[in-house]
Amino acid sequence: MPVNPVSSNPAAVPAAQTQTSAPSVISSDFETFLVMLTAQMNNQDPLNPLDSQDFATQLATFSGVEQQVKTNDLLTSLGQQMGLSGLADMAGWVGMDARVTGPVQFDGSTVELFPSMPAFADTAQLVVTDSSGAEVQRLSIPVGDDPIIWSGGTGPDGAPIGSGLYQFSVEAFSNGEVINTAAPEHFARVTEVRSTASGVVVVLDGDLVQPATAVSGLRQAA
């Protein structure tokens, strides 16, 4: 009876196809691999059988991949559990004032800003822009790291600055040249702590969302 030779090269057998399968297939279809391995043994060329060590190598390789997939799944599960644990720990942030950078929801109340300037700056200005990015105010401020109290005031046209979303930046000058521009920090009320796909975030007054890692300080609500 004629014999149909089967290549003894492991790359030519169906087992190699499992290497390109999705991890979920690898982790859930180990029995299929064993069936394919048995079929490979039954159909090998009897005049040129595949060495038993090669079979063991294929089995060990596949088993190693399967264990790696399981390890990855375990690490993902642990990460999710740690995220939930962190979320529970930060539940106490709700109702507190968080120190962050970014837009400020102005409602007519004073805003405390915390600039950071280079030591060799000789003058500085506070630049205020609205939600569209248009500059609405520019004020000279003292050089240093002392807090600045901003209460709105008037814009370039003399009209009072109304409630809304505003962005602040501090321009530091030396000999009339801008040497640094940075956003000052401020305190905003935490209204919610939320878990997202990218990590835990805090929701501030005005529905402003900041990563929890962006919070540099907390204090009791004023």
mmCIF file of C-alpha atoms in Angstrom:
data_model
loop_
_atom_site.group_PDB
_atom_site.id
_atom_site.type_symbol
_atom_site.label_atom_id
_atom_site.label_comp_id
_atom_site.label_asym_id
_atom_site.label_seq_id
_atom_site.Cartn_x
_atom_site.Cartn_y
_atom_site.Cartn_z
ATOM 1 C CA MET A 1 0.000 0.000 0.000
ATOM 2 C CA PRO A 2 1.481 3.334 -0.955
ATOM 3 C CA VAL A 3 2.485 5.557 1.889
ATOM 4 C CA ASN A 4 1.840 9.290 1.760
ATOM 5 C CA PRO A 5 4.862 10.840 3.430
ATOM 6 C CA VAL A 6 4.282 13.655 5.854
ATOM 7 C CA SER A 7 7.020 16.218 6.403
ATOM 8 C CA SER A 8 8.858 15.815 9.680
ATOM 9 C CA ASN A 9 9.412 19.576 9.831
ATOM 10 C CA PRO A 10 7.334 20.891 12.813
ATOM 11 C CA ALA A 11 6.752 24.136 10.906
ATOM 12 C CA ALA A 12 4.735 22.210 8.349
ATOM 13 C CA VAL A 13 2.283 20.623 10.767
ATOM 14 C CA PRO A 14 -0.997 22.184 11.849
ATOM 15 C CA ALA A 15 0.414 22.750 15.338
ATOM 16 C CA ALA A 16 2.331 25.726 13.958
ATOM 17 C CA GLN A 17 -0.951 27.346 13.030
ATOM 18 C CA THR A 18 -1.862 27.685 16.700
ATOM 19 C CA GLN A 19 1.002 30.149 17.118
ATOM 20 C CA THR A 20 -0.909 32.726 15.096
ATOM 21 C CA SER A 21 -4.217 32.138 16.843
ATOM 22 C CA ALA A 22 -5.638 34.609 19.308
ATOM 23 C CA PRO A 23 -4.489 34.154 22.945
ATOM 24 C CA SER A 24 -8.011 33.179 23.908
ATOM 25 C CA VAL A 25 -7.848 30.250 21.464
ATOM 26 C CA ILE A 26 -4.486 29.144 22.820
ATOM 27 C CA SER A 27 -5.669 29.216 26.406
ATOM 28 C CA SER A 28 -9.018 27.519 25.787
ATOM 29 C CA ASP A 29 -8.166 24.937 23.135
ATOM 30 C CA PHE A 30 -5.294 22.943 24.605
ATOM 31 C CA GLU A 31 -7.172 19.669 23.994
ATOM 32 C CA THR A 32 -7.385 20.490 20.277
ATOM 33 C CA PHE A 33 -3.619 20.827 20.190
ATOM 34 C CA LEU A 34 -3.259 17.349 21.695
ATOM 35 C CA VAL A 35 -5.623 15.926 19.059
ATOM 36 C CA MET A 36 -3.595 17.595 16.306
ATOM 37 C CA LEU A 37 -0.367 16.290 17.826
ATOM 38 C CA THR A 38 -1.790 12.747 17.891
ATOM 39 C CA ALA A 39 -2.885 13.088 14.256
ATOM 40 C CA GLN A 40 0.609 14.226 13.366
ATOM 41 C CA MET A 41 2.079 11.104 14.988
ATOM 42 C CA ASN A 42 -0.404 8.806 13.228
ATOM 43 C CA ASN A 43 0.318 10.278 9.806
ATOM 44 C CA GLN A 44 4.055 10.680 9.932
ATOM 45 C CA ASP A 45 6.295 8.932 7.439
ATOM 46 C CA PRO A 46 7.139 5.533 8.971
ATOM 47 C CA LEU A 47 10.418 5.557 7.007
ATOM 48 C CA ASN A 48 11.361 8.908 8.497
ATOM 49 C CA PRO A 49 9.534 9.290 11.800
ATOM 50 C CA LEU A 50 9.692 12.501 13.750
ATOM 51 C CA ASP A 51 11.988 12.320 16.710
ATOM 52 C CA SER A 52 10.181 12.031 20.041
ATOM 53 C CA GLN A 53 12.232 14.968 21.321
ATOM 54 C CA ASP A 54 10.660 17.196 18.664
ATOM 55 C CA PHE A 55 7.186 16.204 19.864
ATOM 56 C CA ALA A 56 8.188 16.998 23.425
ATOM 57 C CA THR A 57 9.544 20.371 22.311
ATOM 58 C CA GLN A 58 6.258 21.238 20.565
ATOM 59 C CA LEU A 59 4.267 20.227 23.629
ATOM 60 C CA ALA A 60 6.505 22.165 26.002
ATOM 61 C CA THR A 61 6.398 25.255 23.801
ATOM 62 C CA PHE A 62 2.626 25.231 23.574
ATOM 63 C CA SER A 63 2.304 24.580 27.316
ATOM 64 C CA GLY A 64 4.604 27.539 28.019
ATOM 65 C CA VAL A 65 2.494 29.846 25.863
ATOM 66 C CA GLU A 66 -0.662 28.611 27.595
ATOM 67 C CA GLN A 67 0.829 29.351 31.010
ATOM 68 C CA GLN A 68 1.925 32.816 29.864
ATOM 69 C CA VAL A 69 -1.616 33.603 28.718
ATOM 70 C CA LYS A 70 -2.976 32.485 32.074
ATOM 71 C CA THR A 71 -0.380 34.636 33.835
ATOM 72 C CA ASN A 72 -1.392 37.671 31.769
ATOM 73 C CA ASP A 73 -5.055 37.074 32.600
ATOM 74 C CA LEU A 74 -4.164 36.822 36.295
ATOM 75 C CA LEU A 75 -2.176 40.068 36.191
ATOM 76 C CA THR A 76 -5.075 41.820 34.457
ATOM 77 C CA SER A 77 -7.464 40.578 37.122
ATOM 78 C CA LEU A 78 -5.124 41.724 39.895
ATOM 79 C CA GLY A 79 -4.790 45.137 38.242
ATOM 80 C CA GLN A 80 -8.554 45.524 38.133
ATOM 81 C CA GLN A 81 -8.839 44.531 41.786
ATOM 82 C CA MET A 82 -6.127 47.014 42.749
ATOM 83 C CA GLY A 83 -7.934 49.710 40.754
ATOM 84 C CA LEU A 84 -11.143 49.030 42.675
ATOM 85 C CA SER A 85 -9.210 49.077 45.933
ATOM 86 C CA GLY A 86 -7.677 52.431 45.014
ATOM 87 C CA LEU A 87 -11.103 53.748 44.074
ATOM 88 C CA ALA A 88 -12.451 52.780 47.495
ATOM 89 C CA ASP A 89 -9.475 54.415 49.214
ATOM 90 C CA MET A 90 -10.073 57.661 47.304
ATOM 91 C CA ALA A 91 -13.795 57.795 48.044
ATOM 92 C CA GLY A 92 -12.865 60.073 50.947
ATOM 93 C CA TRP A 93 -11.692 62.687 48.428
ATOM 94 C CA VAL A 94 -15.279 63.531 47.525
ATOM 95 C CA GLY A 95 -16.189 66.868 49.081
ATOM 96 C CA MET A 96 -12.551 67.885 49.579
ATOM 97 C CA ASP A 97 -10.592 70.520 47.651
ATOM 98 C CA ALA A 98 -7.961 69.059 45.305
ATOM 99 C CA ARG A 99 -4.913 71.010 44.177
ATOM 100 C CA VAL A 100 -4.553 70.695 40.399
ATOM 101 C CA THR A 101 -3.656 72.613 37.256
ATOM 102 C CA GLY A 102 -6.076 73.217 34.416
ATOM 103 C CA PRO A 103 -9.260 75.172 33.703
ATOM 104 C CA VAL A 104 -11.152 76.883 36.529
ATOM 105 C CA GLN A 105 -14.923 77.103 36.736
ATOM 106 C CA PHE A 106 -15.403 80.729 37.852
ATOM 107 C CA ASP A 107 -18.700 81.558 39.553
ATOM 108 C CA GLY A 108 -17.854 84.999 40.924
ATOM 109 C CA SER A 109 -15.996 83.706 43.984
ATOM 110 C CA THR A 110 -12.297 84.414 44.426
ATOM 111 C CA VAL A 111 -9.825 81.903 43.003
ATOM 112 C CA GLU A 112 -6.551 81.156 44.786
ATOM 113 C CA LEU A 113 -3.709 80.506 42.347
ATOM 114 C CA PHE A 114 -0.295 79.060 43.166
ATOM 115 C CA PRO A 115 2.347 80.092 40.601
ATOM 116 C CA SER A 116 5.820 78.641 40.229
ATOM 117 C CA MET A 117 8.428 80.968 38.744
ATOM 118 C CA PRO A 118 12.146 80.804 37.964
ATOM 119 C CA ALA A 119 14.316 82.363 40.666
ATOM 120 C CA PHE A 120 15.904 84.810 38.181
ATOM 121 C CA ALA A 121 12.616 86.288 36.893
ATOM 122 C CA ASP A 122 12.284 90.046 37.494
ATOM 123 C CA THR A 123 8.652 90.584 36.433
ATOM 124 C CA ALA A 124 5.612 88.384 35.858
ATOM 125 C CA GLN A 125 2.128 88.554 34.361
ATOM 126 C CA LEU A 126 -1.012 86.500 34.878
ATOM 127 C CA VAL A 127 -2.740 85.720 31.570
ATOM 128 C CA VAL A 128 -6.415 84.737 31.623
ATOM 129 C CA THR A 129 -8.124 83.117 28.625
ATOM 130 C CA ASP A 130 -11.726 82.024 28.158
ATOM 131 C CA SER A 131 -13.047 78.646 26.995
ATOM 132 C CA SER A 132 -12.390 79.582 23.357
ATOM 133 C CA GLY A 133 -8.752 80.419 24.074
ATOM 134 C CA ALA A 134 -9.217 84.182 23.678
ATOM 135 C CA GLU A 135 -7.267 86.355 26.094
ATOM 136 C CA VAL A 136 -9.637 88.251 28.395
ATOM 137 C CA GLN A 137 -7.217 89.665 30.934
ATOM 138 C CA ARG A 138 -3.519 90.281 31.582
ATOM 139 C CA LEU A 139 -2.356 91.408 35.017
ATOM 140 C CA SER A 140 1.040 92.229 36.474
ATOM 141 C CA ILE A 141 1.708 90.079 39.541
ATOM 142 C CA PRO A 142 4.496 89.892 42.119
ATOM 143 C CA VAL A 143 7.461 87.668 41.356
ATOM 144 C CA GLY A 144 7.589 84.655 43.636
ATOM 145 C CA ASP A 145 5.644 81.632 44.762
ATOM 146 C CA ASP A 146 3.160 83.407 47.033
ATOM 147 C CA PRO A 147 -0.512 82.654 46.258
ATOM 148 C CA ILE A 148 -2.408 85.027 43.980
ATOM 149 C CA ILE A 149 -6.027 85.884 44.664
ATOM 150 C CA TRP A 150 -8.018 86.392 41.452
ATOM 151 C CA SER A 151 -11.546 87.715 41.674
ATOM 152 C CA GLY A 152 -12.443 88.321 38.050
ATOM 153 C CA GLY A 153 -12.357 92.038 37.566
ATOM 154 C CA THR A 154 -12.836 93.533 34.124
ATOM 155 C CA GLY A 155 -11.730 92.578 30.656
ATOM 156 C CA PRO A 156 -9.966 94.737 28.016
ATOM 157 C CA ASP A 157 -13.287 96.370 27.089
ATOM 158 C CA GLY A 158 -13.972 97.370 30.689
ATOM 159 C CA ALA A 159 -16.853 94.912 31.055
ATOM 160 C CA PRO A 160 -16.904 92.671 34.134
ATOM 161 C CA ILE A 161 -15.632 89.142 33.593
ATOM 162 C CA GLY A 162 -18.637 86.875 33.965
ATOM 163 C CA SER A 163 -18.997 83.352 35.219
ATOM 164 C CA GLY A 164 -17.564 80.633 33.036
ATOM 165 C CA LEU A 165 -14.578 78.424 32.333
ATOM 166 C CA TYR A 166 -11.186 80.152 32.380
ATOM 167 C CA GLN A 167 -7.611 79.055 31.901
ATOM 168 C CA PHE A 168 -4.649 80.704 33.643
ATOM 169 C CA SER A 169 -0.971 80.928 32.796
ATOM 170 C CA VAL A 170 1.889 82.819 34.379
ATOM 171 C CA GLU A 171 4.495 84.415 32.121
ATOM 172 C CA ALA A 172 7.823 85.109 33.829
ATOM 173 C CA PHE A 173 10.123 87.753 32.340
ATOM 174 C CA SER A 174 13.784 88.616 32.646
ATOM 175 C CA ASN A 175 15.040 91.848 31.075
ATOM 176 C CA GLY A 176 11.782 92.152 29.175
ATOM 177 C CA GLU A 177 11.975 88.665 27.640
ATOM 178 C CA VAL A 178 9.637 85.772 28.451
ATOM 179 C CA ILE A 179 11.711 83.060 30.083
ATOM 180 C CA ASN A 180 8.970 80.746 31.318
ATOM 181 C CA THR A 181 5.244 80.129 30.888
ATOM 182 C CA ALA A 182 3.452 77.748 33.239
ATOM 183 C CA ALA A 183 -0.058 77.074 34.488
ATOM 184 C CA PRO A 184 -0.513 77.827 38.193
ATOM 185 C CA GLU A 185 -2.161 75.320 40.481
ATOM 186 C CA HIS A 186 -5.491 75.990 42.169
ATOM 187 C CA PHE A 187 -7.955 74.218 44.447
ATOM 188 C CA ALA A 188 -11.213 72.780 43.111
ATOM 189 C CA ARG A 189 -13.949 70.814 44.843
ATOM 190 C CA VAL A 190 -14.004 67.051 44.160
ATOM 191 C CA THR A 191 -17.542 65.946 43.315
ATOM 192 C CA GLU A 192 -16.826 62.383 42.165
ATOM 193 C CA VAL A 193 -14.088 59.757 41.948
ATOM 194 C CA ARG A 194 -14.474 57.522 38.903
ATOM 195 C CA SER A 195 -12.734 54.446 37.498
ATOM 196 C CA THR A 196 -12.069 54.537 33.742
ATOM 197 C CA ALA A 197 -10.192 52.381 31.250
ATOM 198 C CA SER A 198 -7.177 54.674 31.587
ATOM 199 C CA GLY A 199 -7.235 54.779 35.392
ATOM 200 C CA VAL A 200 -8.938 56.547 38.265
ATOM 201 C CA VAL A 201 -10.041 60.127 37.629
ATOM 202 C CA VAL A 202 -11.535 62.853 39.789
ATOM 203 C CA VAL A 203 -14.463 65.001 38.687
ATOM 204 C CA LEU A 204 -14.230 68.602 39.861
ATOM 205 C CA ASP A 205 -16.697 71.483 40.020
ATOM 206 C CA GLY A 206 -17.991 72.256 36.547
ATOM 207 C CA ASP A 207 -17.675 68.580 35.504
ATOM 208 C CA LEU A 208 -13.961 69.037 34.897
ATOM 209 C CA VAL A 209 -12.161 65.680 34.804
ATOM 210 C CA GLN A 210 -8.564 65.234 35.918
ATOM 211 C CA PRO A 211 -6.471 62.058 36.383
ATOM 212 C CA ALA A 212 -6.137 61.204 40.052
ATOM 213 C CA THR A 213 -2.354 61.311 39.535
ATOM 214 C CA ALA A 214 -2.648 65.019 38.624
ATOM 215 C CA VAL A 215 -3.787 65.884 42.170
ATOM 216 C CA SER A 216 -0.783 67.291 44.069
ATOM 217 C CA GLY A 217 -2.600 68.092 47.296
ATOM 218 C CA LEU A 218 -5.848 67.852 49.242
ATOM 219 C CA ARG A 219 -7.430 70.010 51.913
ATOM 220 C CA GLN A 220 -10.714 70.236 53.720
ATOM 221 C CA ALA A 221 -13.299 72.206 51.777
ATOM 222 C CA ALA A 222 -13.171 75.898 52.556
#
